[in-house]
Coordinates of C-alpha atoms and ligand atoms in Angstrom, one line a residue:
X478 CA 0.0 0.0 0.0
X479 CA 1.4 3.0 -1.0
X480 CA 0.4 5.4 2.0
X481 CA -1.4 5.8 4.8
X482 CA -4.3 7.7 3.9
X483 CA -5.4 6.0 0.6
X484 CA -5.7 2.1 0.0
X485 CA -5.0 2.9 -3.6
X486 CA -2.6 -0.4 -4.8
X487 CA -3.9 -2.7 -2.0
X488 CA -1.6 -5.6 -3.2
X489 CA -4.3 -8.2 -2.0
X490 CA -3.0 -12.1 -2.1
X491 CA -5.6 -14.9 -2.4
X492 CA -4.3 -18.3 -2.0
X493 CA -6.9 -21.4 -3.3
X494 CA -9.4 -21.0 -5.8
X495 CA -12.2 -22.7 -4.5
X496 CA -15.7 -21.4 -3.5
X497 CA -14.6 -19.1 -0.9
X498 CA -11.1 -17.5 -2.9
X499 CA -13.1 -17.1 -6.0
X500 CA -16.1 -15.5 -4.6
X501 CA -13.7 -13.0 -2.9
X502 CA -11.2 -12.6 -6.1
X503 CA -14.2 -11.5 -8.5
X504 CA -15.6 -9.0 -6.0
X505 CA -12.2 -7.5 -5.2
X506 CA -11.3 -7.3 -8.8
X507 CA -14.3 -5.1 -9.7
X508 CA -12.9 -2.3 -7.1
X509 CA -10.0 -0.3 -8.9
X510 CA -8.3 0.7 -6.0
X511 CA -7.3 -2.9 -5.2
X512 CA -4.9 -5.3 -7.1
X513 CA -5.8 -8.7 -7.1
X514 CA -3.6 -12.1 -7.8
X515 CA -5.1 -15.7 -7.0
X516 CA -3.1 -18.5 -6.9
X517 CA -4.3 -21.8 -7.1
X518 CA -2.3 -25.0 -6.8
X519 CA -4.3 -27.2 -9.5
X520 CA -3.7 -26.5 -13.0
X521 CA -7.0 -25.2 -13.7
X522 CA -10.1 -24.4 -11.5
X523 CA -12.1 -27.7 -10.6
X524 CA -14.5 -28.9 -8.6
X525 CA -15.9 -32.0 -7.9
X526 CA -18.4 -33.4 -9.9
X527 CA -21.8 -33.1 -6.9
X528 CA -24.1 -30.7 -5.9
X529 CA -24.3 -28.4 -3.5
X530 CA -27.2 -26.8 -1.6
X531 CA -27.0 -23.0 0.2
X532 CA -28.7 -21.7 2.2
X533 CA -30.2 -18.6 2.9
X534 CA -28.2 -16.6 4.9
X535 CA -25.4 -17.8 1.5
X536 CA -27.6 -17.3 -1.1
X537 CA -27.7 -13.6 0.5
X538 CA -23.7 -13.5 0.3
X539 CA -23.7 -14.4 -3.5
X540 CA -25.9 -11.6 -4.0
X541 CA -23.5 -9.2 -1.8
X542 CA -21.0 -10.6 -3.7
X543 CA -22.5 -9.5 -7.1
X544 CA -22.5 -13.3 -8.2
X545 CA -26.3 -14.5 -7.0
X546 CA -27.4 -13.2 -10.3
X547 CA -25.3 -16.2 -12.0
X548 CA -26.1 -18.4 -9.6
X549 CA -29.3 -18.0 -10.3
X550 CA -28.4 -19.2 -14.1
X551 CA -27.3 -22.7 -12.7
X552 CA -29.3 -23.5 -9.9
X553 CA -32.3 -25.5 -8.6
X554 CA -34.7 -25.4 -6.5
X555 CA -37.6 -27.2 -5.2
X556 CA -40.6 -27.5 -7.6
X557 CA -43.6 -26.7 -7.2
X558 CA -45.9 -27.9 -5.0
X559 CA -43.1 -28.0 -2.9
X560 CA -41.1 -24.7 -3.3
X561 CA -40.5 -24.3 0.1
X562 CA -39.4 -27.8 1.1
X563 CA -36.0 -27.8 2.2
X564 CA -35.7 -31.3 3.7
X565 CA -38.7 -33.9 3.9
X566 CA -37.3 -36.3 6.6
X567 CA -38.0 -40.1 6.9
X568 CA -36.9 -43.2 8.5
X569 CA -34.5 -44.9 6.3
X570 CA -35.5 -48.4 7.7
X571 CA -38.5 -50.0 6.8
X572 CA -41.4 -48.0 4.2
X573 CA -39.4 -45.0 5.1
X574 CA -41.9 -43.4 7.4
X575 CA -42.4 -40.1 6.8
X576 CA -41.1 -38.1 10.0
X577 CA -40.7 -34.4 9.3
X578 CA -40.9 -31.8 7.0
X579 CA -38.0 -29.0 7.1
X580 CA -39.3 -25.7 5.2
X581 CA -37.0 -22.5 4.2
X582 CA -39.3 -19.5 4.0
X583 CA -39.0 -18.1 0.3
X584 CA -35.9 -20.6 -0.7
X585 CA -36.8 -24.3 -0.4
X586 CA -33.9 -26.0 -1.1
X587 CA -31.4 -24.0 -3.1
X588 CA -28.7 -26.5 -4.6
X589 CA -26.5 -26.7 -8.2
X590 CA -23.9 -28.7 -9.8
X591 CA -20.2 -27.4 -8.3
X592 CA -18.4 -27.8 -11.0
X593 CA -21.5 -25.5 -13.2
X594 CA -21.2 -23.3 -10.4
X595 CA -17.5 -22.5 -10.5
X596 CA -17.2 -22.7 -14.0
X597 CA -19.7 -19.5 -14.2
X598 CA -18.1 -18.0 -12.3
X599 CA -14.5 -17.9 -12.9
X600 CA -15.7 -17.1 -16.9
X601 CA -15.8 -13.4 -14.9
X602 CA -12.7 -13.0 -13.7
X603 CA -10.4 -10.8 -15.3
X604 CA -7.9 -12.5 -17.6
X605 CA -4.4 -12.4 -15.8
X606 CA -6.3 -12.5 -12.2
X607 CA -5.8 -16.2 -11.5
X608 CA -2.2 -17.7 -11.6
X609 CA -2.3 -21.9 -11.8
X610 CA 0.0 -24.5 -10.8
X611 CA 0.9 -22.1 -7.9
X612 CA 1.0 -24.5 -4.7
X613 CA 1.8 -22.0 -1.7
X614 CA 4.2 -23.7 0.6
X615 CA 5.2 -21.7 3.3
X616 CA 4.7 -17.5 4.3
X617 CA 6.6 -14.7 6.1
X618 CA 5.5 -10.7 6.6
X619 CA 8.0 -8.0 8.1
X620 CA 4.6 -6.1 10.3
X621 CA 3.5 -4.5 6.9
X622 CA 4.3 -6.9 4.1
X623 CA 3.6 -10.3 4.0
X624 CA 5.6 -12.9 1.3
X625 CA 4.1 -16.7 0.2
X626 CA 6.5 -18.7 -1.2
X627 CA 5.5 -21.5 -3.8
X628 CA 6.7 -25.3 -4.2
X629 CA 7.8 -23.9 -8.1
X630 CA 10.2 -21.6 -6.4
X631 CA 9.0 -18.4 -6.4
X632 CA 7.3 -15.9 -4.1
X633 CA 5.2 -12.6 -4.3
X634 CA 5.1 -9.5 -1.9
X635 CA 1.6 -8.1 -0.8
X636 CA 0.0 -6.1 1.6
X637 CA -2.7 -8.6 2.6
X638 CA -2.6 -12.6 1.9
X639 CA -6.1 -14.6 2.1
X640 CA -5.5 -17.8 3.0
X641 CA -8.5 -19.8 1.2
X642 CA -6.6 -23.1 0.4
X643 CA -9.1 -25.2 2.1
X644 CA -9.0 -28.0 5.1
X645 CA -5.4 -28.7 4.4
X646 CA -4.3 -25.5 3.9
X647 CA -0.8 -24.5 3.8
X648 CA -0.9 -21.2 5.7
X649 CA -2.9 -22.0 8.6
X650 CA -0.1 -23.1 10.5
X651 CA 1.6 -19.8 10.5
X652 CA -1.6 -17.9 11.6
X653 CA -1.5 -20.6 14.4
X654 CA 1.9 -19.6 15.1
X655 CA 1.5 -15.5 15.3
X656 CA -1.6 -16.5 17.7
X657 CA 0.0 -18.8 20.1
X658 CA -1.9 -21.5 19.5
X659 CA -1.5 -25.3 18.4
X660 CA -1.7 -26.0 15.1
X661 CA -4.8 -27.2 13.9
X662 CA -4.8 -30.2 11.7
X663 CA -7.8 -31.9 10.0
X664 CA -9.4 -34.7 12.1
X665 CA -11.1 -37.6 10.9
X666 CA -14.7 -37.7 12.0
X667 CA -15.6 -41.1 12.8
X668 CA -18.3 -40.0 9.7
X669 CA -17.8 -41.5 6.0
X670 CA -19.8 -41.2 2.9
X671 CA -20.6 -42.4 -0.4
X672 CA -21.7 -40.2 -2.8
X673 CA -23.2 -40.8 -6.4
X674 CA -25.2 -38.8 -9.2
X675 CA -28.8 -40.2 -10.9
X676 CA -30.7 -39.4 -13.9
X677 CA -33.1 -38.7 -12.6
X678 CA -35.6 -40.5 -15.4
X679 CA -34.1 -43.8 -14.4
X680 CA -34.5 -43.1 -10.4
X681 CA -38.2 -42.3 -11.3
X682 CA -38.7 -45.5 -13.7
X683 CA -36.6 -47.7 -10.8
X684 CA -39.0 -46.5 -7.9
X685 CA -42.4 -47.0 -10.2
X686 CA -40.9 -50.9 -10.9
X687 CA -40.7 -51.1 -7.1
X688 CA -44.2 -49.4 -6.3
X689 CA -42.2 -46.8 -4.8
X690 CA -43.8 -42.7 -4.8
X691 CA -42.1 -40.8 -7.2
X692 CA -42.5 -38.3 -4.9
X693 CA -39.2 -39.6 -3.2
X694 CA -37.4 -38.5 -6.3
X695 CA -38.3 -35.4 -7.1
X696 CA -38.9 -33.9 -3.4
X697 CA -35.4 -33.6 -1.5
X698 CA -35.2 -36.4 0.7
X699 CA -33.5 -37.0 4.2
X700 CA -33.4 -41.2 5.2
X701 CA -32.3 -41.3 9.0
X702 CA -31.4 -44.5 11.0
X703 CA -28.8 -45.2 14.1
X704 CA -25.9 -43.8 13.2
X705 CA -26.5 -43.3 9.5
X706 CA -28.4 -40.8 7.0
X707 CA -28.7 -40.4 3.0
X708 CA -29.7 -37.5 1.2
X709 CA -31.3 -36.6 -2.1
X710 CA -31.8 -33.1 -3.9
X711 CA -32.3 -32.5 -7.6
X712 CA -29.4 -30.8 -10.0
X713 CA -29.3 -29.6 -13.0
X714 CA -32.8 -28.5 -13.5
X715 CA -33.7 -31.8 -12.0
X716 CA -32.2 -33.7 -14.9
X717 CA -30.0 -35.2 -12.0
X718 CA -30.3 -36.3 -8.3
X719 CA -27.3 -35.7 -6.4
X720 CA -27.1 -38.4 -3.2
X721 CA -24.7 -38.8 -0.3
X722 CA -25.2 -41.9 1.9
X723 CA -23.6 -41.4 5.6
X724 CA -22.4 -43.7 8.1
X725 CA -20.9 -42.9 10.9
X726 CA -18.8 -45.2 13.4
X727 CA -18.9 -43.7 17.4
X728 CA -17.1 -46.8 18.3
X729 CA -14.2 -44.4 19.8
X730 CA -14.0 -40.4 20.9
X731 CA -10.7 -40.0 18.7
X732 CA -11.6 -41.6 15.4
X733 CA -8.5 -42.4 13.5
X734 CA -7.7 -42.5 9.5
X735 CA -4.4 -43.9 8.4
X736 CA -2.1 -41.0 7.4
X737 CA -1.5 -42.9 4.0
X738 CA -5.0 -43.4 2.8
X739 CA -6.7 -41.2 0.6
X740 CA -9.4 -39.2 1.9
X741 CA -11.6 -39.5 -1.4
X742 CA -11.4 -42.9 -3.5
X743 CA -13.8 -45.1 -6.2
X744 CA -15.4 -47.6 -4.6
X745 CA -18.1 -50.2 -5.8
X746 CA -21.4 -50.8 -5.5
X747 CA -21.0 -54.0 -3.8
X748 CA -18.9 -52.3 -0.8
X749 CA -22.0 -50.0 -0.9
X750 CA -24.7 -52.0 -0.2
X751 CA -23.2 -54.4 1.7
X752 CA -23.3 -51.5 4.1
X753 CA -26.9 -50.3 3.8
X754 CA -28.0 -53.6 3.5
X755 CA -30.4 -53.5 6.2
X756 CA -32.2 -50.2 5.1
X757 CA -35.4 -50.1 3.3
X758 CA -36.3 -50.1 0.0
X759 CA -36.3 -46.6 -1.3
X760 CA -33.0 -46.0 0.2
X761 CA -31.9 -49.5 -1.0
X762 CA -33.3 -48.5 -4.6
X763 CA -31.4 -45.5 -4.8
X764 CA -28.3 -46.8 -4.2
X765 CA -28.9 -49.4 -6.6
X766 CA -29.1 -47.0 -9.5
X767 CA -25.6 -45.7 -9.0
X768 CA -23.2 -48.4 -10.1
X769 CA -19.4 -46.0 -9.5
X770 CA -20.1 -44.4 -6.4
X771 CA -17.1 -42.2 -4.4
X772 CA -15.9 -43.0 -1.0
X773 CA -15.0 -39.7 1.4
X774 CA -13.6 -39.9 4.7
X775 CA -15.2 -36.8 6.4
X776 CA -12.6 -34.3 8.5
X777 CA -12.7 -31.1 10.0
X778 CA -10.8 -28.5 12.3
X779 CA -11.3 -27.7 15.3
X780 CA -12.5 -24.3 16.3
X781 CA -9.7 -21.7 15.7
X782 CA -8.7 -19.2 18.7
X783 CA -8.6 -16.7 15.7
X784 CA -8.1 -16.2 11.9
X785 CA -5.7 -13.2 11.3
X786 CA -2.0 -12.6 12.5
X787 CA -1.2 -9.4 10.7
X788 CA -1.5 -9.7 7.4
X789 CA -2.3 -13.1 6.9
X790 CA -6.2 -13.9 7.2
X791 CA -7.8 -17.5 7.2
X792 CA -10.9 -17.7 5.4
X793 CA -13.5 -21.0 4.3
X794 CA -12.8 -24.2 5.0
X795 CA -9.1 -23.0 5.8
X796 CA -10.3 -21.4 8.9
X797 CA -13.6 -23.4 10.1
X798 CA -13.9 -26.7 7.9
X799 CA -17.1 -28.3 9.2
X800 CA -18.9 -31.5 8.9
X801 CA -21.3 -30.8 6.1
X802 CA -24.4 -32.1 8.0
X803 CA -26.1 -28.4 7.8
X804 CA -25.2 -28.0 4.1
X805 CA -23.4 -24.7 5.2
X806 CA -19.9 -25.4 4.9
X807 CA -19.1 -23.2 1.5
X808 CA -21.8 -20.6 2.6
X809 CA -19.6 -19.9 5.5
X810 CA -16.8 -19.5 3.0
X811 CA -19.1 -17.0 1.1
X812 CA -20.1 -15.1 4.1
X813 CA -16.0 -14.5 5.1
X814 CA -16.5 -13.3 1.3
X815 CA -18.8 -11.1 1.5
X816 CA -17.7 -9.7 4.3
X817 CA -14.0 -8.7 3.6
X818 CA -15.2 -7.9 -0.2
X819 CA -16.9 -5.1 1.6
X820 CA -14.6 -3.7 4.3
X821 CA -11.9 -4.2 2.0
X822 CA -13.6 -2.3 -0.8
X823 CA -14.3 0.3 1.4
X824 CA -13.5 3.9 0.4
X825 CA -12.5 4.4 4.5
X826 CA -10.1 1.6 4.5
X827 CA -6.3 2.9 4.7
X828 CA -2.7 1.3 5.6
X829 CA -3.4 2.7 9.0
X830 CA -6.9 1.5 10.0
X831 CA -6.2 -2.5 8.1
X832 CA -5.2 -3.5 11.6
X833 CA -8.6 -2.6 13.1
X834 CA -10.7 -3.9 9.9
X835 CA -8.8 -7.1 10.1
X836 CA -9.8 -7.4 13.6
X837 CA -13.5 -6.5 13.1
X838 CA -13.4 -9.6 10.7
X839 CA -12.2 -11.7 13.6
X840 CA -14.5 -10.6 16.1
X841 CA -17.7 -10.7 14.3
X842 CA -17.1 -14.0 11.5
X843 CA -15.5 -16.4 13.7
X844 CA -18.0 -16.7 16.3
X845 CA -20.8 -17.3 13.9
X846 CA -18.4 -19.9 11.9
X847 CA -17.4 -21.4 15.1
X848 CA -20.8 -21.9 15.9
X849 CA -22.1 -23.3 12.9
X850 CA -19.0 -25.6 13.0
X851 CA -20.6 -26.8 16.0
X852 CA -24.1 -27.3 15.5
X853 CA -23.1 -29.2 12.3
X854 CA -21.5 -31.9 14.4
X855 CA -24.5 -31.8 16.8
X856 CA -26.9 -32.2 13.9
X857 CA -25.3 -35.1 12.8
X858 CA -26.0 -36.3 15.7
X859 CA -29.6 -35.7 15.9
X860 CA -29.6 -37.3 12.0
X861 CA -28.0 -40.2 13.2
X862 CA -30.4 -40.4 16.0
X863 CA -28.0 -39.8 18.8
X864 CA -29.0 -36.2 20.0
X865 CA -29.0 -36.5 23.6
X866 CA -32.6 -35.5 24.1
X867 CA -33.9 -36.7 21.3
X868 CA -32.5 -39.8 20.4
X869 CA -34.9 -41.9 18.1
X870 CA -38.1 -40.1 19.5
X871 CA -40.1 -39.1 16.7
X872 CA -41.9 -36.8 18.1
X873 CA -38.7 -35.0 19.4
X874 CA -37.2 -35.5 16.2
X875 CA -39.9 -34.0 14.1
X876 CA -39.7 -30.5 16.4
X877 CA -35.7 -30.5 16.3
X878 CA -35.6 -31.1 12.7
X879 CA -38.5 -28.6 11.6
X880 CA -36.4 -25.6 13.9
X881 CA -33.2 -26.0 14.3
X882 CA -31.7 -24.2 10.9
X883 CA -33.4 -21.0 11.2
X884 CA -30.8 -18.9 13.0
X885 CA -28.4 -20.4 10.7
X886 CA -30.3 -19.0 7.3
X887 CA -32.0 -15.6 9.2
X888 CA -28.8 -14.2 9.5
X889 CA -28.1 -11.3 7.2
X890 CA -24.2 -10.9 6.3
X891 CA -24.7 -7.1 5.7
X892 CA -25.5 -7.2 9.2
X893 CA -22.0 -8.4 9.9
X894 CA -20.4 -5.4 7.9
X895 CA -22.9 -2.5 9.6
X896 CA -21.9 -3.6 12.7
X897 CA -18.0 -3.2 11.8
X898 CA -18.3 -0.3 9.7
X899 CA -20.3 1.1 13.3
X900 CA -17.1 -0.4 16.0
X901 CA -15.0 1.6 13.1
X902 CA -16.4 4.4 13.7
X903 CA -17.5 4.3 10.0
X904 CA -20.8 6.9 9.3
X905 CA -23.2 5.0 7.4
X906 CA -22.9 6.2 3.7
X907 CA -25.8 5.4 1.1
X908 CA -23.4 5.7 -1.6
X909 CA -21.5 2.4 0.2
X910 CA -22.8 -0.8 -0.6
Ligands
LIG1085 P1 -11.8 -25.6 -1.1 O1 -13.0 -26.0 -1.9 O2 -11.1 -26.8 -0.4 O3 -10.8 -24.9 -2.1 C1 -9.4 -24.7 -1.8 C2 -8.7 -24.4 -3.0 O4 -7.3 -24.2 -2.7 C3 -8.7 -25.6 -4.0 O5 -8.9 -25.2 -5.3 C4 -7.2 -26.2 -3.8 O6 -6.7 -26.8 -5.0 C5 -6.5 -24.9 -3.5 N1 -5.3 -25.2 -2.7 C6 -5.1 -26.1 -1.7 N2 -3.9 -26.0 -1.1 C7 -3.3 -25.0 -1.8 C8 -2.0 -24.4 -1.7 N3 -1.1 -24.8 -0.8 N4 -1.6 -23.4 -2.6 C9 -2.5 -23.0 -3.5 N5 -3.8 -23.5 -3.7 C10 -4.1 -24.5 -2.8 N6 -21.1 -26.8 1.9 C11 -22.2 -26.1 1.7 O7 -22.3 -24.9 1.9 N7 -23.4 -26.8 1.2 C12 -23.4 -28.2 1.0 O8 -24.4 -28.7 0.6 C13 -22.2 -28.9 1.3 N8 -22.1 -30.2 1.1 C14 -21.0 -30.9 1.3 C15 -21.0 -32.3 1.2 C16 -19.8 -33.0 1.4 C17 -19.8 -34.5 1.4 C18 -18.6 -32.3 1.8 C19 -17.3 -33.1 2.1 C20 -18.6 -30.9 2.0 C21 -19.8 -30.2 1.8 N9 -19.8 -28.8 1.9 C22 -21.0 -28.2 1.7 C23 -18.7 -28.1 2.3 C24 -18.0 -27.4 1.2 O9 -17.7 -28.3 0.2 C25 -16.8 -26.6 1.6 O10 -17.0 -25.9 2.8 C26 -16.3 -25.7 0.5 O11 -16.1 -26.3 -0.7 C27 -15.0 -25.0 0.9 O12 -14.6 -24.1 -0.1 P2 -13.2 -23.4 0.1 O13 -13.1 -22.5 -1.2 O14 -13.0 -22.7 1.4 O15 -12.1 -24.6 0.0

């Protein structure tokens, strides 16, 4: 930054190019006062080839982060009848009983295809923006400067970095560090998962050869037993049915994966079934129609004692990488976004006040993150019918499941950048987004 009085030549740093470091990158490149440089290890952006649902405290990010108009191109929701259905909920044993029914005022359930998603939009970043086969290996700042280094060799000097390399991210450590605190490395969560796409045209014509409701394929779907849940939701206009199938072992507190296994592999549908063999048919049916499913070993972090030592700043699943039980993992991503997209693009913000913004980011993000961090783990919980209060009550059940998101999707993210603009001393300005 060239002085302290303007933020004109912000040399901003984003490391990863996921969700969260892409959201953030196309915001910050629209702002001319601000120079922008991603680096992403891969050779190209990618994602995985699922869906993903938001909700609607995200959905409000995108649209703060000038992207929900594109996500809007891509997405699905629930049809009608049902356009506010987020979740119906049933027992997966059995004729899956119908238990509950999960509604998001306004939003249903909001999903699309990842890699659809990120290939939108990084088709809007400016050309030059986004450096590839850039794997950051290591960071040091001098109080005003900070430098990444890369595995290729080189480095580059900025006035901010954004850590957004995901769970195993590279930089966390040294924010760790600068904190005093232990490093936080990903642990396994006892929870794995398979996870397969449908057409949905041959679920529908597999569930009407069964006598099974239709309705199962086209309404998202939650199938909950003892420790173990699937999920449907439609993609791609409904042209596809995304499904993850959960199982989760609470054998032990301190779940272990070997440190030389993959954390994502093919398996077969042999292994699959063998494992759900005791479910009911619509479950059983669903799995039957995907014959290459993946294998994921779920980890997280635990929550971090904070995300910024000077000018280093954690966001996404770098800084609170969650079991994705509330579908919220990436929305928090969006919402650290959305957030520093705005302070950062302030007009106010100078070399001398970065400190104090930086901090405003920590104090008002990471409790919310931490939180839903939390209560993701605890939903699992009540999914896999191990709440504490709940256990496999139905009736308890049905009341946690229909009200236990709505804090999660009321919150506003502007509200998050009022309230700092406010503890900066920052008059409201209608000319400020
Ligand atoms: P990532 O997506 O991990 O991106 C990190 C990027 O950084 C990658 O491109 C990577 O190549 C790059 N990178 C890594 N290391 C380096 C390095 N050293 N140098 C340079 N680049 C590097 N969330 C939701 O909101 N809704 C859902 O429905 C949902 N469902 C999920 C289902 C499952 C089964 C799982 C596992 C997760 C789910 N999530 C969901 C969580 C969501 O996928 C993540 O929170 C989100 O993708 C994180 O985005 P990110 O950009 O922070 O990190």
């Amino acid at each position: 930054m060239n002085n302290n009085s303007s933020k004109k030549n912000l040399r901003i740093a984003i490391v990863g190019g996921g969700i969260s470091g892409v959201g953030l990158a196309l915001d910050l490149c629209r702002n001319s006062d601000v120079e922008v440089t991603l680096f992403e290890a891969a050779p190209a952006f990618g994602e995985v080839g699922a869906g993903i649902a938001f909700g609607a405290n995200a959905v409000r990010a995108l649209d703060g982060l000038g992207i929900g108009e594109d996500y809007r191109k891509v997405d699905d929701r629930t049809p009608a009848p049902w356009e506010e259905v987020w979740f119906e909920w049933r027992r997966g044993d059995g004729e899956a009983k119908y238990l509950a029914t999960t509604v998001m005022p306004g939003m249903g359930q909001s999903t699309v295809h990842r890699a659809d998603f990120l290939d939108v939009l990084t088709t809007h970043l400016p050309e030059g923006t986004a450096q590839f086969n850039k794997r950051a290996v290591g960071v040091e700042q001098n109080g005003t400067e900070a430098r990444v280094f890369f595995a290729d060799g080189t480095d580059f000097v900025c006035d901010l970095l954004i850590a957004a390399d995901g769970i195993k991210s590279a930089l966390r450590a040294h924010v760790m560090e600068g904190i005093d605190a232990p490093p936080a490395e990903p642990r396994f969560t006892g929870t794995c998962a398979y996870r397969g796409m449908i057409d949905s045209d041959t679920l529908r014509a597999a569930f009407l050869a069964k006598g099974l409701n239709t309705h199962l394929v086209d309404v998202p779907q939650m199938y909950l037993v003892k420790d173990g849940h699937i999920l449907t939701f439609p993609v791609k206009q409904g042209r596809v049915i995304n499904m993850v199938a959960f199982l989760t072992d609470r054998s032990t507190d301190t779940p272990q994966w070997p440190a030389d296994a993959p954390w994502v592999r093919k398996t077969t549908q042999a292994d699959m079934l063998k494992d759900f063999a005791d479910w009911g048919e619509a479950p059983r049916t669903l799995l039957e129609c995907i014959p290459e499913p993946t294998y994921w070993a779920l980890h997280d972090i635990a929550e971090l004692p904070g995300y910024v030592h000077n000018r280093v700043v954690l966001i996404g699943d770098a800084a609170h990488a969650m079991l994705p039980h509330q579908g919220a993992g990436a929305g928090q991503g969006l919402e650290d976004a959305y957030f520093l997209a705005r302070m950062l693009g302030d007009p106010r913000l100078t070399a001398d006040n970065l400190p104090a913004v930086l901090a405003t980011y920590d104090e008002l993000r990471r409790p919310r993150a931490c939180k839903v961090q939390r209560t993701s783990w605890e939903t699992g919980e009540l999914f896999e019918m191990r709440d504490p209060e709940a256990g496999d009550n139905e009736q308890i059940l049905a009341v946690k499941l229909e009200t236990r998101f709505n804090w999660l999707w009321n919150h506003d993210p502007a509200s998050d950048v009022a309230e700092a603009r406010a503890r900066l001393g920052w008059e409201p300005q209608s000319a400020i987004a």
